[in-house]
Amino acid sequence: MELIIHPKNEELTGEKLREYLNIYYTRLPRYIKLMNMYRGEHEILIQDSKPNNKPDNRLVVNFAKYIVDTLNGYFIGNPIKTAHEDASISDKMKEIAKRNNQNDNNAELSKLCSIYGHAYEYLYQDEDANTRVTYLSPEEAFVIYDDTIQQDVLFGIYPMTDEDKKEHGYIYTDYGRHYYYSDSKGQLYIEDEFEEHYFGDVPIIEYIENAERQATFENVETLINAYDKAISEKANDVDYFADAYLAVLGVELDDETLENIRNNRIINLKSYDPGGQNVHFLDKPNADTTQENLIERLEKLIFQISMVSNINDESFGASSGIALQYKLQSMENLSLMKERKFQAGMMKRFKMIFNIPTNFPQSNKDDYINIDFSFTRNIPANVLEEAQTAQMLSGIVSDYTKLNTLSIVDNVQDELERIENQEADSAFNIFAELNKPLVQDDEQLLE
């Protein structure tokens, strides 16, 4: 998907905005189709009905949802850890994250990226001057980049439509928010007045799944549709054989005989010419083996091409150690790429949060660069093995790095503070014990 580009030093006019909005509108059908795939509203459900009352099953096997949820459960099922070397900054970051329920926001943002190929995050100040963060789907907003080599975001567009289907919305820049609207002829107008913000950048951040902005299941969409069709035809064949016609040749049956056959399920025909009578069910050629081979092949290809592991496979649960890592390798490669893209978006988020004076002093506004992000894959953890590894790292790496290898430690900075307090309490208790006054009674003195 190509970026929407606007010359950096050129004013955004109503005519140009119309051009960019038209590009956005042409993308909406793709977004709707991708979300429908995730929700289970697949192509087979809207196909033409089969003629002559033939069996017409419409089965949906929602691989799209499985792929998205499995990848994101693996990637961000464990919340992202953020830490800063300055304890006061780390505490403030934690406060902002709690206020915004950021772990849930990150998970939803990651899921939207996998469904659409990209998604957006929106920052704003609430009525109490608190910085708030939420997520937006590509159906709700889009961004416009400049024409420089850095391709920085110039504008964030939040389009809306009123009851009369007139277009209006907001244009976000690095200094404020403009309102735009349309007249009865569809001509767009941008107001000169704006509502100022203090983020220092466009407060709509684009997060991408990959450089192509391709959905996680988009390259296997045709395979998923083929699987739905194959398994639906399999069900049609089952219905066909259940409703197969009985052919009785060489003799004419009256209504009473037909009723007797239906009730007793016995056919007993008399004839002086036995060779002229034939009773059998009409059936079409059986393609069961071919269908099963196709279904099995499609399932393997879906997981292979999407690079997401089939964790429900019987052999998967029996794997451990290095064998499990090999089975997860392709999904790990996807997650590593997703992690780099996600971290880039988070850096923009914190850059703007640090630029708000009510969050951090202006002397610390560049300290967002020193934030450490830790992504922990959501796999069964061998805590004993992790503890042994951390123990072997003693004297080789810092305590911070050592604790960061432990999945049971949610926040490394908090854990370091707990250790420090524990050591201080222990030292105090030892000192108090050593300096306890020696009390001797009279009997001890006499001895």
PDB file of C-alpha atoms in Angstrom, residues 56-213:
ATOM      1  CA  ASP A  56     -25.856 -26.113  -0.041  1.00  0.00           C
ATOM      2  CA  ASN A  57     -23.822 -26.033   3.158  1.00  0.00           C
ATOM      3  CA  ARG A  58     -21.893 -22.831   3.941  1.00  0.00           C
ATOM      4  CA  LEU A  59     -19.199 -23.804   6.442  1.00  0.00           C
ATOM      5  CA  VAL A  60     -16.624 -21.259   7.649  1.00  0.00           C
ATOM      6  CA  VAL A  61     -13.361 -22.373   9.241  1.00  0.00           C
ATOM      7  CA  ASN A  62     -12.037 -19.096  10.616  1.00  0.00           C
ATOM      8  CA  PHE A  63      -8.307 -19.452  10.043  1.00  0.00           C
ATOM      9  CA  ALA A  64      -8.038 -15.644   9.784  1.00  0.00           C
ATOM     10  CA  LYS A  65      -9.027 -15.163  13.424  1.00  0.00           C
ATOM     11  CA  TYR A  66      -6.866 -18.097  14.524  1.00  0.00           C
ATOM     12  CA  ILE A  67      -3.791 -16.658  12.765  1.00  0.00           C
ATOM     13  CA  VAL A  68      -4.278 -13.151  14.201  1.00  0.00           C
ATOM     14  CA  ASP A  69      -5.066 -14.249  17.760  1.00  0.00           C
ATOM     15  CA  THR A  70      -2.304 -16.879  17.892  1.00  0.00           C
ATOM     16  CA  LEU A  71       0.374 -14.495  16.612  1.00  0.00           C
ATOM     17  CA  ASN A  72      -0.641 -11.696  18.952  1.00  0.00           C
ATOM     18  CA  GLY A  73      -1.034 -14.009  21.914  1.00  0.00           C
ATOM     19  CA  TYR A  74       2.530 -15.136  21.292  1.00  0.00           C
ATOM     20  CA  PHE A  75       3.816 -11.613  20.588  1.00  0.00           C
ATOM     21  CA  ILE A  76       2.078  -9.512  23.230  1.00  0.00           C
ATOM     22  CA  GLY A  77       0.249 -11.965  25.492  1.00  0.00           C
ATOM     23  CA  ASN A  78       2.788 -10.938  28.119  1.00  0.00           C
ATOM     24  CA  PRO A  79       2.615  -7.127  28.557  1.00  0.00           C
ATOM     25  CA  ILE A  80       5.484  -5.045  27.196  1.00  0.00           C
ATOM     26  CA  LYS A  81       7.862  -3.957  29.956  1.00  0.00           C
ATOM     27  CA  THR A  82       9.055  -0.342  29.901  1.00  0.00           C
ATOM     28  CA  ALA A  83      11.755   0.893  32.260  1.00  0.00           C
ATOM     29  CA  HIS A  84      13.933   3.956  32.732  1.00  0.00           C
ATOM     30  CA  GLU A  85      17.169   4.341  34.644  1.00  0.00           C
ATOM     31  CA  ASP A  86      15.705   7.341  36.500  1.00  0.00           C
ATOM     32  CA  ALA A  87      13.318   5.988  39.141  1.00  0.00           C
ATOM     33  CA  SER A  88      11.163   9.139  39.228  1.00  0.00           C
ATOM     34  CA  ILE A  89      10.673   9.047  35.451  1.00  0.00           C
ATOM     35  CA  SER A  90       9.913   5.328  35.607  1.00  0.00           C
ATOM     36  CA  ASP A  91       7.244   5.936  38.270  1.00  0.00           C
ATOM     37  CA  LYS A  92       5.599   8.683  36.204  1.00  0.00           C
ATOM     38  CA  MET A  93       5.563   6.444  33.135  1.00  0.00           C
ATOM     39  CA  LYS A  94       3.898   3.728  35.194  1.00  0.00           C
ATOM     40  CA  GLU A  95       1.248   6.179  36.406  1.00  0.00           C
ATOM     41  CA  ILE A  96       0.417   7.304  32.864  1.00  0.00           C
ATOM     42  CA  ALA A  97       0.258   3.687  31.689  1.00  0.00           C
ATOM     43  CA  LYS A  98      -2.154   2.703  34.479  1.00  0.00           C
ATOM     44  CA  ARG A  99      -4.410   5.660  33.795  1.00  0.00           C
ATOM     45  CA  ASN A 100      -4.681   4.648  30.144  1.00  0.00           C
ATOM     46  CA  ASN A 101      -4.881   0.887  30.742  1.00  0.00           C
ATOM     47  CA  GLN A 102      -1.954   0.757  28.364  1.00  0.00           C
ATOM     48  CA  ASN A 103      -1.448  -3.015  28.395  1.00  0.00           C
ATOM     49  CA  ASP A 104      -4.910  -3.492  26.913  1.00  0.00           C
ATOM     50  CA  ASN A 105      -4.365  -0.625  24.449  1.00  0.00           C
ATOM     51  CA  ASN A 106      -1.134  -2.217  23.248  1.00  0.00           C
ATOM     52  CA  ALA A 107      -2.829  -5.584  22.776  1.00  0.00           C
ATOM     53  CA  GLU A 108      -5.729  -4.116  20.780  1.00  0.00           C
ATOM     54  CA  LEU A 109      -3.378  -1.962  18.718  1.00  0.00           C
ATOM     55  CA  SER A 110      -1.261  -5.001  17.875  1.00  0.00           C
ATOM     56  CA  LYS A 111      -4.373  -6.980  16.890  1.00  0.00           C
ATOM     57  CA  LEU A 112      -5.601  -4.193  14.598  1.00  0.00           C
ATOM     58  CA  CYS A 113      -2.194  -4.082  12.916  1.00  0.00           C
ATOM     59  CA  SER A 114      -2.444  -7.809  12.193  1.00  0.00           C
ATOM     60  CA  ILE A 115      -5.976  -7.479  10.806  1.00  0.00           C
ATOM     61  CA  TYR A 116      -5.464  -4.390   8.627  1.00  0.00           C
ATOM     62  CA  GLY A 117      -1.689  -4.316   8.146  1.00  0.00           C
ATOM     63  CA  HIS A 118      -1.491  -1.059  10.097  1.00  0.00           C
ATOM     64  CA  ALA A 119      -3.376   0.919  12.738  1.00  0.00           C
ATOM     65  CA  TYR A 120      -3.196   4.215  14.598  1.00  0.00           C
ATOM     66  CA  GLU A 121      -2.726   5.541  18.099  1.00  0.00           C
ATOM     67  CA  TYR A 122      -4.252   8.850  19.167  1.00  0.00           C
ATOM     68  CA  LEU A 123      -2.948  11.055  21.999  1.00  0.00           C
ATOM     69  CA  TYR A 124      -4.929  13.859  23.616  1.00  0.00           C
ATOM     70  CA  GLN A 125      -5.287  15.790  26.873  1.00  0.00           C
ATOM     71  CA  ASP A 126      -8.487  15.222  28.849  1.00  0.00           C
ATOM     72  CA  GLU A 127     -10.396  17.846  30.833  1.00  0.00           C
ATOM     73  CA  ASP A 128      -8.111  17.256  33.841  1.00  0.00           C
ATOM     74  CA  ALA A 129      -4.973  17.873  31.728  1.00  0.00           C
ATOM     75  CA  ASN A 130      -4.050  14.191  31.846  1.00  0.00           C
ATOM     76  CA  THR A 131      -2.440  12.633  28.771  1.00  0.00           C
ATOM     77  CA  ARG A 132      -4.700   9.960  27.329  1.00  0.00           C
ATOM     78  CA  VAL A 133      -3.873   7.328  24.728  1.00  0.00           C
ATOM     79  CA  THR A 134      -6.251   5.233  22.637  1.00  0.00           C
ATOM     80  CA  TYR A 135      -6.217   3.199  19.429  1.00  0.00           C
ATOM     81  CA  LEU A 136      -7.885   3.829  16.066  1.00  0.00           C
ATOM     82  CA  SER A 137      -8.472   1.484  13.146  1.00  0.00           C
ATOM     83  CA  PRO A 138      -7.574   2.517   9.559  1.00  0.00           C
ATOM     84  CA  GLU A 139     -11.308   2.789   8.926  1.00  0.00           C
ATOM     85  CA  GLU A 140     -11.398   5.733  11.348  1.00  0.00           C
ATOM     86  CA  ALA A 141      -8.340   7.806  10.416  1.00  0.00           C
ATOM     87  CA  PHE A 142      -5.287   8.133   8.178  1.00  0.00           C
ATOM     88  CA  VAL A 143      -2.049  10.114   8.032  1.00  0.00           C
ATOM     89  CA  ILE A 144      -0.269  12.125   5.339  1.00  0.00           C
ATOM     90  CA  TYR A 145       3.513  12.026   5.047  1.00  0.00           C
ATOM     91  CA  ASP A 146       5.882  14.679   3.734  1.00  0.00           C
ATOM     92  CA  ASP A 147       8.031  14.266   0.624  1.00  0.00           C
ATOM     93  CA  THR A 148      11.403  14.274   2.391  1.00  0.00           C
ATOM     94  CA  ILE A 149      13.684  11.275   2.752  1.00  0.00           C
ATOM     95  CA  GLN A 150      12.615  10.914   6.407  1.00  0.00           C
ATOM     96  CA  GLN A 151       8.928  10.749   5.394  1.00  0.00           C
ATOM     97  CA  ASP A 152       7.725  12.384   8.589  1.00  0.00           C
ATOM     98  CA  VAL A 153       4.016  12.647   9.306  1.00  0.00           C
ATOM     99  CA  LEU A 154       2.666  16.050   8.212  1.00  0.00           C
ATOM    100  CA  PHE A 155      -1.033  15.642   8.976  1.00  0.00           C
ATOM    101  CA  GLY A 156      -3.353  13.265  10.749  1.00  0.00           C
ATOM    102  CA  ILE A 157      -6.896  13.191   9.335  1.00  0.00           C
ATOM    103  CA  TYR A 158      -9.938  12.147  11.357  1.00  0.00           C
ATOM    104  CA  PRO A 159     -12.887  12.133   8.884  1.00  0.00           C
ATOM    105  CA  MET A 160     -16.541  12.056   9.879  1.00  0.00           C
ATOM    106  CA  THR A 161     -19.944  12.196   8.202  1.00  0.00           C
ATOM    107  CA  ASP A 162     -23.043  13.822   9.709  1.00  0.00           C
ATOM    108  CA  GLU A 163     -26.679  12.747   9.376  1.00  0.00           C
ATOM    109  CA  ASP A 164     -27.002  14.568   6.033  1.00  0.00           C
ATOM    110  CA  LYS A 165     -23.921  12.704   4.761  1.00  0.00           C
ATOM    111  CA  LYS A 166     -21.919  15.913   4.663  1.00  0.00           C
ATOM    112  CA  GLU A 167     -18.213  15.443   5.237  1.00  0.00           C
ATOM    113  CA  HIS A 168     -16.376  17.086   8.102  1.00  0.00           C
ATOM    114  CA  GLY A 169     -13.605  16.232  10.507  1.00  0.00           C
ATOM    115  CA  TYR A 170     -10.292  17.272  12.016  1.00  0.00           C
ATOM    116  CA  ILE A 171      -6.806  17.854  10.647  1.00  0.00           C
ATOM    117  CA  TYR A 172      -4.026  17.338  13.186  1.00  0.00           C
ATOM    118  CA  THR A 173      -0.656  19.022  12.757  1.00  0.00           C
ATOM    119  CA  ASP A 174       2.418  19.230  14.976  1.00  0.00           C
ATOM    120  CA  TYR A 175       1.021  22.358  16.649  1.00  0.00           C
ATOM    121  CA  GLY A 176      -2.780  21.994  16.783  1.00  0.00           C
ATOM    122  CA  ARG A 177      -6.089  20.780  15.375  1.00  0.00           C
ATOM    123  CA  HIS A 178      -8.004  22.379  12.470  1.00  0.00           C
ATOM    124  CA  TYR A 179     -11.642  21.713  11.616  1.00  0.00           C
ATOM    125  CA  TYR A 180     -12.753  21.074   8.045  1.00  0.00           C
ATOM    126  CA  TYR A 181     -16.213  20.778   6.518  1.00  0.00           C
ATOM    127  CA  SER A 182     -17.966  20.487   3.167  1.00  0.00           C
ATOM    128  CA  ASP A 183     -20.754  22.452   1.526  1.00  0.00           C
ATOM    129  CA  SER A 184     -23.754  21.056  -0.349  1.00  0.00           C
ATOM    130  CA  LYS A 185     -21.629  20.627  -3.493  1.00  0.00           C
ATOM    131  CA  GLY A 186     -18.956  18.627  -1.707  1.00  0.00           C
ATOM    132  CA  GLN A 187     -16.403  21.461  -1.688  1.00  0.00           C
ATOM    133  CA  LEU A 188     -14.101  21.221   1.341  1.00  0.00           C
ATOM    134  CA  TYR A 189     -13.091  24.169   3.514  1.00  0.00           C
ATOM    135  CA  ILE A 190     -10.379  24.232   6.201  1.00  0.00           C
ATOM    136  CA  GLU A 191     -10.765  26.695   9.046  1.00  0.00           C
ATOM    137  CA  ASP A 192      -7.781  28.917   9.821  1.00  0.00           C
ATOM    138  CA  GLU A 193      -8.444  28.861  13.538  1.00  0.00           C
ATOM    139  CA  PHE A 194      -7.074  25.892  15.417  1.00  0.00           C
ATOM    140  CA  GLU A 195      -7.035  24.311  18.845  1.00  0.00           C
ATOM    141  CA  GLU A 196      -3.468  24.201  20.104  1.00  0.00           C
ATOM    142  CA  HIS A 197      -1.821  21.147  21.627  1.00  0.00           C
ATOM    143  CA  TYR A 198       1.640  20.759  23.142  1.00  0.00           C
ATOM    144  CA  PHE A 199       2.759  17.339  21.914  1.00  0.00           C
ATOM    145  CA  GLY A 200       5.314  18.816  19.511  1.00  0.00           C
ATOM    146  CA  ASP A 201       4.290  16.342  16.803  1.00  0.00           C
ATOM    147  CA  VAL A 202       1.189  15.027  15.028  1.00  0.00           C
ATOM    148  CA  PRO A 203      -0.676  13.151  17.811  1.00  0.00           C
ATOM    149  CA  ILE A 204      -1.862  10.384  15.471  1.00  0.00           C
ATOM    150  CA  ILE A 205       0.836   7.690  15.238  1.00  0.00           C
ATOM    151  CA  GLU A 206       0.814   4.980  12.600  1.00  0.00           C
ATOM    152  CA  TYR A 207       1.826   1.481  13.720  1.00  0.00           C
ATOM    153  CA  ILE A 208       2.575  -0.980  10.930  1.00  0.00           C
ATOM    154  CA  GLU A 209       2.639  -4.772  10.779  1.00  0.00           C
ATOM    155  CA  ASN A 210       5.274  -4.764   8.057  1.00  0.00           C
ATOM    156  CA  ALA A 211       6.690  -2.365   5.474  1.00  0.00           C
ATOM    157  CA  GLU A 212       4.043  -3.454   2.936  1.00  0.00           C
ATOM    158  CA  ARG A 213       1.219  -2.860   5.454  1.00  0.00           C
TER     159      ARG A 213
END
